[in-house]
PDB file of C-alpha atoms in Angstrom:
ATOM      1  CA  ILE A 139      42.432 113.535 163.884  1.00 50.00           C
ATOM      2  CA  ALA A 140      41.638 109.910 164.725  1.00 51.00           C
ATOM      3  CA  GLY A 141      43.960 107.070 163.933  1.00 51.00           C
ATOM      4  CA  GLY A 142      43.462 103.541 165.184  1.00 55.00           C
ATOM      5  CA  GLY A 143      40.842 104.809 167.612  1.00 59.00           C
ATOM      6  CA  ILE A 144      43.262 107.312 169.192  1.00 64.00           C
ATOM      7  CA  PHE A 145      42.484 111.038 168.972  1.00 65.00           C
ATOM      8  CA  TYR A 146      45.135 113.737 168.946  1.00 63.00           C
ATOM      9  CA  PRO A 147      44.832 117.497 168.312  1.00 68.00           C
ATOM     10  CA  GLU A 148      46.428 119.878 165.842  1.00 71.00           C
ATOM     11  CA  SER A 149      46.137 123.687 166.052  1.00 74.00           C
ATOM     12  CA  ILE A 150      45.475 124.366 162.379  1.00 74.00           C
ATOM     13  CA  GLY A 151      42.075 126.060 162.540  1.00 79.00           C
ATOM     14  CA  ASP A 152      41.207 129.725 162.387  1.00 84.00           C
ATOM     15  CA  SER A 153      38.099 131.788 162.987  1.00 88.00           C
ATOM     16  CA  SER A 154      36.821 135.331 162.624  1.00 92.00           C
ATOM     17  CA  TYR A 155      34.197 137.309 164.519  1.00 94.00           C
ATOM     18  CA  ASN A 156      32.658 140.600 163.382  1.00 97.00           C
ATOM     19  CA  ALA A 157      29.848 142.379 165.167  1.00 97.00           C
ATOM     20  CA  LEU A 158      27.859 145.538 165.684  1.00 98.00           C
ATOM     21  CA  GLN A 159      27.068 145.956 169.375  1.00 97.00           C
ATOM     22  CA  VAL A 160      24.670 148.542 170.784  1.00 97.00           C
ATOM     23  CA  ALA A 161      23.644 149.100 174.395  1.00 97.00           C
ATOM     24  CA  ILE A 162      21.280 151.555 176.071  1.00 97.00           C
ATOM     25  CA  ARG A 163      21.690 151.781 179.839  1.00 96.00           C
ATOM     26  CA  LYS A 164      19.472 153.462 182.432  1.00 94.00           C
ATOM     27  CA  LYS A 165      21.510 153.982 185.582  1.00 94.00           C
ATOM     28  CA  LEU A 166      19.823 153.477 188.932  1.00 91.00           C
ATOM     29  CA  SER A 167      17.728 156.480 189.898  1.00 91.00           C
ATOM     30  CA  MET A 168      14.390 156.696 191.710  1.00 88.00           C
ATOM     31  CA  GLY A 169      14.516 152.931 192.122  1.00 89.00           C
ATOM     32  CA  LEU A 170      14.741 152.143 188.400  1.00 94.00           C
ATOM     33  CA  GLN A 171      17.606 150.705 186.359  1.00 96.00           C
ATOM     34  CA  ALA A 172      17.571 148.989 182.976  1.00 97.00           C
ATOM     35  CA  LEU A 173      19.803 147.766 180.186  1.00 97.00           C
ATOM     36  CA  VAL A 174      18.879 146.987 176.569  1.00 98.00           C
ATOM     37  CA  SER A 175      21.627 145.473 174.410  1.00 98.00           C
ATOM     38  CA  TYR A 176      21.672 144.231 170.817  1.00 98.00           C
ATOM     39  CA  THR A 177      24.345 142.353 168.876  1.00 98.00           C
ATOM     40  CA  TRP A 178      24.430 141.719 165.123  1.00 98.00           C
ATOM     41  CA  SER A 179      27.331 139.442 164.329  1.00 97.00           C
ATOM     42  CA  LYS A 180      28.862 136.697 162.224  1.00 96.00           C
ATOM     43  CA  THR A 181      31.402 134.067 163.225  1.00 93.00           C
ATOM     44  CA  LEU A 182      33.240 132.005 160.604  1.00 93.00           C
ATOM     45  CA  SER A 183      35.656 129.133 161.068  1.00 89.00           C
ATOM     46  CA  ASN A 184      37.224 126.217 159.229  1.00 86.00           C
ATOM     47  CA  GLY A 185      36.641 123.974 162.231  1.00 73.00           C
ATOM     48  CA  SER A 186      35.936 125.284 165.701  1.00 69.00           C
ATOM     49  CA  SER A 187      37.176 122.285 167.624  1.00 67.00           C
ATOM     50  CA  GLY A 188      38.145 118.802 166.598  1.00 56.00           C
ATOM     51  CA  TRP A 189      38.696 117.697 170.178  1.00 61.00           C
ATOM     52  CA  PHE A 190      35.621 115.542 170.771  1.00 60.00           C
ATOM     53  CA  SER A 191      33.548 118.280 169.073  1.00 65.00           C
ATOM     54  CA  ALA A 192      33.836 120.471 172.165  1.00 69.00           C
ATOM     55  CA  GLU A 193      32.599 123.636 170.444  1.00 77.00           C
ATOM     56  CA  ASN A 194      30.954 122.239 167.333  1.00 83.00           C
ATOM     57  CA  GLY A 195      27.344 122.001 168.510  1.00 85.00           C
ATOM     58  CA  VAL A 196      24.720 119.570 167.242  1.00 89.00           C
ATOM     59  CA  GLY A 197      26.087 117.252 164.554  1.00 86.00           C
ATOM     60  CA  GLY A 198      29.509 118.644 165.396  1.00 84.00           C
ATOM     61  CA  ASP A 199      31.523 115.521 164.535  1.00 84.00           C
ATOM     62  CA  ALA A 200      31.130 116.487 160.865  1.00 85.00           C
ATOM     63  CA  SER A 201      32.356 120.070 161.304  1.00 85.00           C
ATOM     64  CA  ILE A 202      35.884 118.979 160.450  1.00 85.00           C
ATOM     65  CA  GLN A 203      35.114 116.564 157.653  1.00 86.00           C
ATOM     66  CA  ASP A 204      38.451 116.638 155.819  1.00 85.00           C
ATOM     67  CA  PHE A 205      41.377 117.334 158.146  1.00 82.00           C
ATOM     68  CA  PHE A 206      43.821 117.710 155.253  1.00 83.00           C
ATOM     69  CA  ASN A 207      41.695 120.317 153.458  1.00 86.00           C
ATOM     70  CA  PRO A 208      40.616 122.843 156.119  1.00 84.00           C
ATOM     71  CA  SER A 209      39.062 125.245 153.597  1.00 87.00           C
ATOM     72  CA  SER A 210      36.449 122.609 152.738  1.00 88.00           C
ATOM     73  CA  ASN A 211      35.170 122.856 156.312  1.00 88.00           C
ATOM     74  CA  ARG A 212      34.767 126.631 156.313  1.00 91.00           C
ATOM     75  CA  GLY A 213      31.399 127.963 157.375  1.00 91.00           C
ATOM     76  CA  VAL A 214      29.627 129.628 160.256  1.00 92.00           C
ATOM     77  CA  THR A 215      30.438 128.228 163.677  1.00 90.00           C
ATOM     78  CA  ALA A 216      27.998 126.383 165.908  1.00 89.00           C
ATOM     79  CA  TYR A 217      27.958 129.432 168.187  1.00 90.00           C
ATOM     80  CA  ASP A 218      27.179 131.890 165.382  1.00 94.00           C
ATOM     81  CA  ILE A 219      24.108 133.809 166.606  1.00 95.00           C
ATOM     82  CA  PRO A 220      23.533 136.632 164.073  1.00 96.00           C
ATOM     83  CA  GLN A 221      21.073 138.581 166.215  1.00 97.00           C
ATOM     84  CA  PHE A 222      20.828 138.711 169.991  1.00 97.00           C
ATOM     85  CA  LEU A 223      18.592 141.122 171.905  1.00 98.00           C
ATOM     86  CA  SER A 224      18.476 141.268 175.698  1.00 97.00           C
ATOM     87  CA  TRP A 225      16.660 143.565 178.115  1.00 97.00           C
ATOM     88  CA  TYR A 226      16.618 143.615 181.878  1.00 96.00           C
ATOM     89  CA  THR A 227      14.827 145.949 184.280  1.00 97.00           C
ATOM     90  CA  VAL A 228      14.925 146.345 188.051  1.00 96.00           C
ATOM     91  CA  TYR A 229      12.270 148.629 189.534  1.00 95.00           C
ATOM     92  CA  GLU A 230      11.779 149.312 193.230  1.00 91.00           C
ATOM     93  CA  LEU A 231       8.202 150.511 193.599  1.00 90.00           C
ATOM     94  CA  PRO A 232       8.005 153.904 195.372  1.00 90.00           C
ATOM     95  CA  PHE A 233       5.984 152.582 198.314  1.00 86.00           C
ATOM     96  CA  GLY A 234       7.074 151.462 201.755  1.00 81.00           C
ATOM     97  CA  VAL A 235       9.692 152.133 204.402  1.00 75.00           C
ATOM     98  CA  GLY A 236      12.264 154.613 203.121  1.00 78.00           C
ATOM     99  CA  LYS A 237      10.237 155.330 199.948  1.00 83.00           C
ATOM    100  CA  PRO A 238       8.404 158.514 198.841  1.00 83.00           C
ATOM    101  CA  TYR A 239       4.912 157.078 199.416  1.00 85.00           C
ATOM    102  CA  LEU A 240       3.322 154.976 202.182  1.00 81.00           C
ATOM    103  CA  SER A 241       6.532 155.176 204.179  1.00 79.00           C
ATOM    104  CA  THR A 242       4.942 154.574 207.584  1.00 82.00           C
ATOM    105  CA  GLY A 243       2.126 152.631 209.186  1.00 81.00           C
ATOM    106  CA  PRO A 244       0.617 149.198 208.560  1.00 81.00           C
ATOM    107  CA  ALA A 245      -0.004 149.922 204.874  1.00 79.00           C
ATOM    108  CA  ALA A 246       3.714 150.565 204.367  1.00 79.00           C
ATOM    109  CA  ARG A 247       4.584 147.142 205.755  1.00 76.00           C
ATOM    110  CA  ILE A 248       1.929 145.305 203.747  1.00 77.00           C
ATOM    111  CA  LEU A 249       1.887 147.167 200.421  1.00 81.00           C
ATOM    112  CA  GLY A 250       5.356 148.685 200.363  1.00 83.00           C
ATOM    113  CA  ASN A 251       8.927 147.672 199.513  1.00 83.00           C
ATOM    114  CA  TRP A 252       8.124 145.576 196.454  1.00 90.00           C
ATOM    115  CA  GLN A 253      10.602 145.210 193.586  1.00 93.00           C
ATOM    116  CA  ILE A 254       9.767 144.029 190.048  1.00 95.00           C
ATOM    117  CA  ASN A 255      12.443 142.510 187.795  1.00 96.00           C
ATOM    118  CA  ASN A 256      12.447 141.180 184.257  1.00 96.00           C
ATOM    119  CA  ILE A 257      14.939 139.548 181.901  1.00 97.00           C
ATOM    120  CA  LEU A 258      14.023 139.242 178.217  1.00 97.00           C
ATOM    121  CA  GLN A 259      16.195 137.455 175.646  1.00 96.00           C
ATOM    122  CA  TRP A 260      15.572 136.978 171.946  1.00 97.00           C
ATOM    123  CA  ARG A 261      18.107 135.421 169.591  1.00 97.00           C
ATOM    124  CA  SER A 262      18.483 133.792 166.204  1.00 96.00           C
ATOM    125  CA  GLY A 263      18.559 130.040 165.913  1.00 95.00           C
ATOM    126  CA  ALA A 264      21.847 128.154 166.253  1.00 94.00           C
ATOM    127  CA  PRO A 265      23.490 126.358 163.299  1.00 94.00           C
ATOM    128  CA  TYR A 266      23.676 122.585 163.229  1.00 94.00           C
ATOM    129  CA  ASN A 267      25.412 120.042 161.026  1.00 93.00           C
ATOM    130  CA  LEU A 268      24.100 117.025 159.184  1.00 95.00           C
ATOM    131  CA  GLU A 269      26.165 113.848 159.352  1.00 94.00           C
ATOM    132  CA  VAL A 270      26.170 110.330 157.954  1.00 94.00           C
ATOM    133  CA  PRO A 271      27.176 107.172 159.837  1.00 92.00           C
ATOM    134  CA  GLY A 272      30.092 104.916 159.020  1.00 89.00           C
ATOM    135  CA  ASP A 273      33.444 105.320 157.328  1.00 91.00           C
ATOM    136  CA  VAL A 274      31.948 106.504 154.029  1.00 92.00           C
ATOM    137  CA  ALA A 275      35.177 108.170 152.813  1.00 92.00           C
ATOM    138  CA  ASN A 276      37.194 105.039 153.647  1.00 90.00           C
ATOM    139  CA  ILE A 277      39.747 106.890 155.801  1.00 87.00           C
ATOM    140  CA  GLY A 278      40.141 104.003 158.234  1.00 84.00           C
ATOM    141  CA  ASN A 279      37.893 105.315 160.992  1.00 82.00           C
ATOM    142  CA  SER A 280      37.272 102.652 163.614  1.00 79.00           C
ATOM    143  CA  VAL A 281      35.458 104.862 166.168  1.00 81.00           C
ATOM    144  CA  ALA A 282      31.815 103.827 166.019  1.00 80.00           C
ATOM    145  CA  TRP A 283      30.342 107.081 167.369  1.00 83.00           C
ATOM    146  CA  TRP A 284      32.475 109.469 165.269  1.00 85.00           C
ATOM    147  CA  ASN A 285      30.335 110.418 162.256  1.00 89.00           C
ATOM    148  CA  TYR A 286      32.887 112.634 160.536  1.00 89.00           C
ATOM    149  CA  ALA A 287      31.248 112.959 157.095  1.00 93.00           C
ATOM    150  CA  ARG A 288      28.481 115.218 155.856  1.00 94.00           C
ATOM    151  CA  PRO A 289      25.908 114.068 153.245  1.00 96.00           C
ATOM    152  CA  ASN A 290      25.687 114.944 149.558  1.00 96.00           C
ATOM    153  CA  LEU A 291      23.074 117.525 148.595  1.00 96.00           C
ATOM    154  CA  VAL A 292      20.658 116.276 145.917  1.00 96.00           C
ATOM    155  CA  GLY A 293      17.671 118.619 146.399  1.00 95.00           C
ATOM    156  CA  ASN A 294      16.269 121.563 148.335  1.00 96.00           C
ATOM    157  CA  PRO A 295      17.088 120.996 152.023  1.00 95.00           C
ATOM    158  CA  ARG A 296      14.460 123.393 153.353  1.00 93.00           C
ATOM    159  CA  VAL A 297      10.727 122.855 153.733  1.00 93.00           C
ATOM    160  CA  SER A 298       8.192 125.681 153.428  1.00 91.00           C
ATOM    161  CA  ASN A 299       6.526 124.952 156.770  1.00 91.00           C
ATOM    162  CA  PRO A 300       8.904 123.205 159.183  1.00 93.00           C
ATOM    163  CA  THR A 301       7.262 120.956 161.778  1.00 94.00           C
ATOM    164  CA  VAL A 302       8.584 118.822 164.604  1.00 94.00           C
ATOM    165  CA  GLY A 303       8.074 115.803 162.355  1.00 94.00           C
ATOM    166  CA  GLU A 304       9.948 117.297 159.383  1.00 95.00           C
ATOM    167  CA  TYR A 305      12.152 120.260 160.210  1.00 96.00           C
ATOM    168  CA  TYR A 306      14.222 119.895 157.045  1.00 96.00           C
ATOM    169  CA  ASN A 307      13.830 117.897 153.848  1.00 96.00           C
ATOM    170  CA  THR A 308      15.553 114.567 154.522  1.00 95.00           C
ATOM    171  CA  SER A 309      15.028 113.433 150.909  1.00 95.00           C
ATOM    172  CA  ALA A 310      17.335 116.238 149.751  1.00 96.00           C
ATOM    173  CA  PHE A 311      20.382 114.311 150.990  1.00 96.00           C
ATOM    174  CA  ALA A 312      22.233 111.167 150.006  1.00 95.00           C
ATOM    175  CA  VAL A 313      24.994 109.176 151.693  1.00 95.00           C
ATOM    176  CA  PRO A 314      28.391 109.581 149.930  1.00 94.00           C
ATOM    177  CA  ASN A 315      30.166 106.557 148.544  1.00 92.00           C
ATOM    178  CA  PHE A 316      33.957 106.439 149.075  1.00 93.00           C
ATOM    179  CA  SER A 317      34.069 110.241 149.380  1.00 93.00           C
ATOM    180  CA  TYR A 318      33.286 113.135 151.668  1.00 94.00           C
ATOM    181  CA  GLY A 319      29.897 114.809 151.352  1.00 94.00           C
ATOM    182  CA  ASP A 320      29.471 118.066 149.463  1.00 94.00           C
ATOM    183  CA  PHE A 321      26.913 119.645 151.831  1.00 95.00           C
ATOM    184  CA  GLY A 322      28.309 122.709 153.605  1.00 92.00           C
ATOM    185  CA  ASN A 323      29.244 123.141 157.236  1.00 91.00           C
ATOM    186  CA  ASN A 324      26.481 124.411 159.576  1.00 92.00           C
ATOM    187  CA  VAL A 325      24.158 125.443 156.748  1.00 94.00           C
ATOM    188  CA  LEU A 326      20.895 124.804 158.602  1.00 95.00           C
ATOM    189  CA  ARG A 327      19.625 126.492 161.776  1.00 95.00           C
ATOM    190  CA  SER A 328      17.331 125.544 164.619  1.00 95.00           C
ATOM    191  CA  ASP A 329      14.334 127.572 165.777  1.00 93.00           C
ATOM    192  CA  ARG A 330      14.891 131.118 167.042  1.00 94.00           C
ATOM    193  CA  VAL A 331      14.646 131.443 170.811  1.00 95.00           C
ATOM    194  CA  SER A 332      12.751 133.950 172.962  1.00 95.00           C
ATOM    195  CA  ASN A 333      12.278 133.919 176.702  1.00 96.00           C
ATOM    196  CA  MET A 334      10.976 136.208 179.442  1.00 97.00           C
ATOM    197  CA  ASP A 335      11.651 135.763 183.165  1.00 97.00           C
ATOM    198  CA  LEU A 336       9.792 137.832 185.770  1.00 97.00           C
ATOM    199  CA  SER A 337      10.224 138.142 189.505  1.00 96.00           C
ATOM    200  CA  LEU A 338       8.607 140.021 192.364  1.00 95.00           C
ATOM    201  CA  PHE A 339      10.540 140.696 195.588  1.00 92.00           C
ATOM    202  CA  LYS A 340       9.417 142.168 198.891  1.00 89.00           C
ATOM    203  CA  ASP A 341      11.445 143.108 201.951  1.00 82.00           C
ATOM    204  CA  PHE A 342       9.900 142.925 205.436  1.00 82.00           C
ATOM    205  CA  HIS A 343      12.057 145.068 207.714  1.00 76.00           C
ATOM    206  CA  ILE A 344      12.272 143.660 211.247  1.00 81.00           C
ATOM    207  CA  THR A 345      14.995 145.996 212.530  1.00 82.00           C
ATOM    208  CA  GLU A 346      17.484 148.319 210.864  1.00 78.00           C
ATOM    209  CA  THR A 347      19.867 145.374 210.253  1.00 84.00           C
ATOM    210  CA  LYS A 348      17.465 142.452 209.890  1.00 87.00           C
ATOM    211  CA  LEU A 349      14.871 141.761 207.224  1.00 85.00           C
ATOM    212  CA  ILE A 350      12.967 138.951 205.550  1.00 88.00           C
ATOM    213  CA  ASN A 351      13.019 138.796 201.743  1.00 89.00           C
ATOM    214  CA  LEU A 352      10.042 137.168 200.006  1.00 92.00           C
ATOM    215  CA  ARG A 353      10.326 136.399 196.309  1.00 94.00           C
ATOM    216  CA  PHE A 354       8.059 135.044 193.584  1.00 96.00           C
ATOM    217  CA  GLU A 355       9.804 134.008 190.352  1.00 96.00           C
ATOM    218  CA  ALA A 356       8.499 132.891 186.966  1.00 97.00           C
ATOM    219  CA  PHE A 357      10.926 131.499 184.401  1.00 96.00           C
ATOM    220  CA  ASN A 358       9.644 131.436 180.814  1.00 96.00           C
ATOM    221  CA  VAL A 359       6.607 133.257 182.144  1.00 95.00           C
ATOM    222  CA  PHE A 360       4.659 133.031 178.851  1.00 95.00           C
ATOM    223  CA  ASN A 361       5.420 129.290 178.556  1.00 95.00           C
ATOM    224  CA  HIS A 362       6.716 129.859 175.024  1.00 92.00           C
ATOM    225  CA  ILE A 363       8.159 126.750 173.357  1.00 92.00           C
ATOM    226  CA  ASP A 364      11.121 127.043 170.985  1.00 94.00           C
ATOM    227  CA  TRP A 365      12.345 123.866 169.349  1.00 94.00           C
ATOM    228  CA  ALA A 366      15.871 122.557 169.674  1.00 94.00           C
ATOM    229  CA  ALA A 367      17.811 121.184 166.692  1.00 94.00           C
ATOM    230  CA  PRO A 368      16.285 118.149 164.936  1.00 95.00           C
ATOM    231  CA  GLY A 369      17.898 114.763 164.417  1.00 95.00           C
ATOM    232  CA  THR A 370      20.971 115.165 162.213  1.00 95.00           C
ATOM    233  CA  LEU A 371      21.992 111.620 161.297  1.00 95.00           C
ATOM    234  CA  ILE A 372      20.968 111.174 157.646  1.00 94.00           C
ATOM    235  CA  SER A 373      19.478 107.809 156.582  1.00 89.00           C
ATOM    236  CA  GLN A 374      18.770 106.923 160.207  1.00 91.00           C
ATOM    237  CA  PRO A 375      15.466 106.951 162.163  1.00 91.00           C
ATOM    238  CA  GLY A 376      14.787 110.342 163.695  1.00 92.00           C
ATOM    239  CA  ALA A 377      16.498 112.371 160.970  1.00 94.00           C
ATOM    240  CA  GLY A 378      14.783 115.752 160.633  1.00 94.00           C
ATOM    241  CA  GLN A 379      12.586 115.181 163.694  1.00 96.00           C
ATOM    242  CA  VAL A 380      12.581 117.519 166.707  1.00 95.00           C
ATOM    243  CA  THR A 381      12.375 115.731 170.046  1.00 93.00           C
ATOM    244  CA  SER A 382      13.255 118.462 172.553  1.00 93.00           C
ATOM    245  CA  SER A 383      12.878 122.179 173.226  1.00 93.00           C
ATOM    246  CA  ALA A 384      15.587 124.836 173.444  1.00 92.00           C
ATOM    247  CA  HIS A 385      14.627 125.750 177.016  1.00 90.00           C
ATOM    248  CA  PRO A 386      12.334 124.358 179.735  1.00 92.00           C
ATOM    249  CA  PRO A 387       8.614 125.179 179.970  1.00 94.00           C
ATOM    250  CA  ARG A 388       7.338 127.689 182.524  1.00 95.00           C
ATOM    251  CA  VAL A 389       8.673 127.222 186.048  1.00 96.00           C
ATOM    252  CA  LEU A 390       7.165 128.998 189.070  1.00 97.00           C
ATOM    253  CA  GLN A 391       8.877 129.178 192.425  1.00 96.00           C
ATOM    254  CA  MET A 392       8.687 131.015 195.732  1.00 95.00           C
ATOM    255  CA  GLY A 393      11.472 131.692 198.190  1.00 94.00           C
ATOM    256  CA  LEU A 394      11.958 133.172 201.639  1.00 93.00           C
ATOM    257  CA  LYS A 395      15.262 134.581 202.881  1.00 90.00           C
ATOM    258  CA  PHE A 396      16.310 135.993 206.256  1.00 91.00           C
ATOM    259  CA  LEU A 397      19.032 138.651 206.057  1.00 88.00           C
ATOM    260  CA  PHE A 398      20.934 139.846 209.103  1.00 87.00           C
TER     261      PHE A 398
END
């Protein structure tokens, strides 16, 4: 709640989470371990957090549009990710000191003791809210940045081929006049996200207790771009336009570590 520019909290919200969770694990043996996990879930709430929109995601000021009618705010939460798949693998190649093959000699030191690792994540897009500026419901809001109201729906909000210039149909919305908006909470979603990280490690044994660890790491190895949520402020420049990505582009790095 905001009154006279002062915010104070009330614990009146509720939420529910239901999920199917599946995991397949390969325990470490012969240098190989892996885990594949999948979650299919749904999270509903009538307002995740009204305290400076701490958990409400993009456009989160409008998640709790009408404080005195919590049911009107009910919808999926900003952290509702219906599908989430992850897979990691660690594999110590069977070559080098202490391994089944090439365990001695110069070849063991050069070609042996390499480890390959991967982390793959794929998930659904995250919900986001649309909001309108100003005190459109005439509730006495004097906080300039708090856009508490959602727009009215007057058309089809989705476009057949979303682009960074038009991710949703901005003409499908209108600014309410002396009322709250009738568009639902967190109806739209950003782009789904996929990412693969790879790394290659090698240990150079100096003595039984000392070694040098060399590592090559590639984050977002395929340089795949997934778009973040578009602009959410209806009737303002930038509405419906994507200006950032959900994760950074490919990053390559090399490291050297001395263990003793």
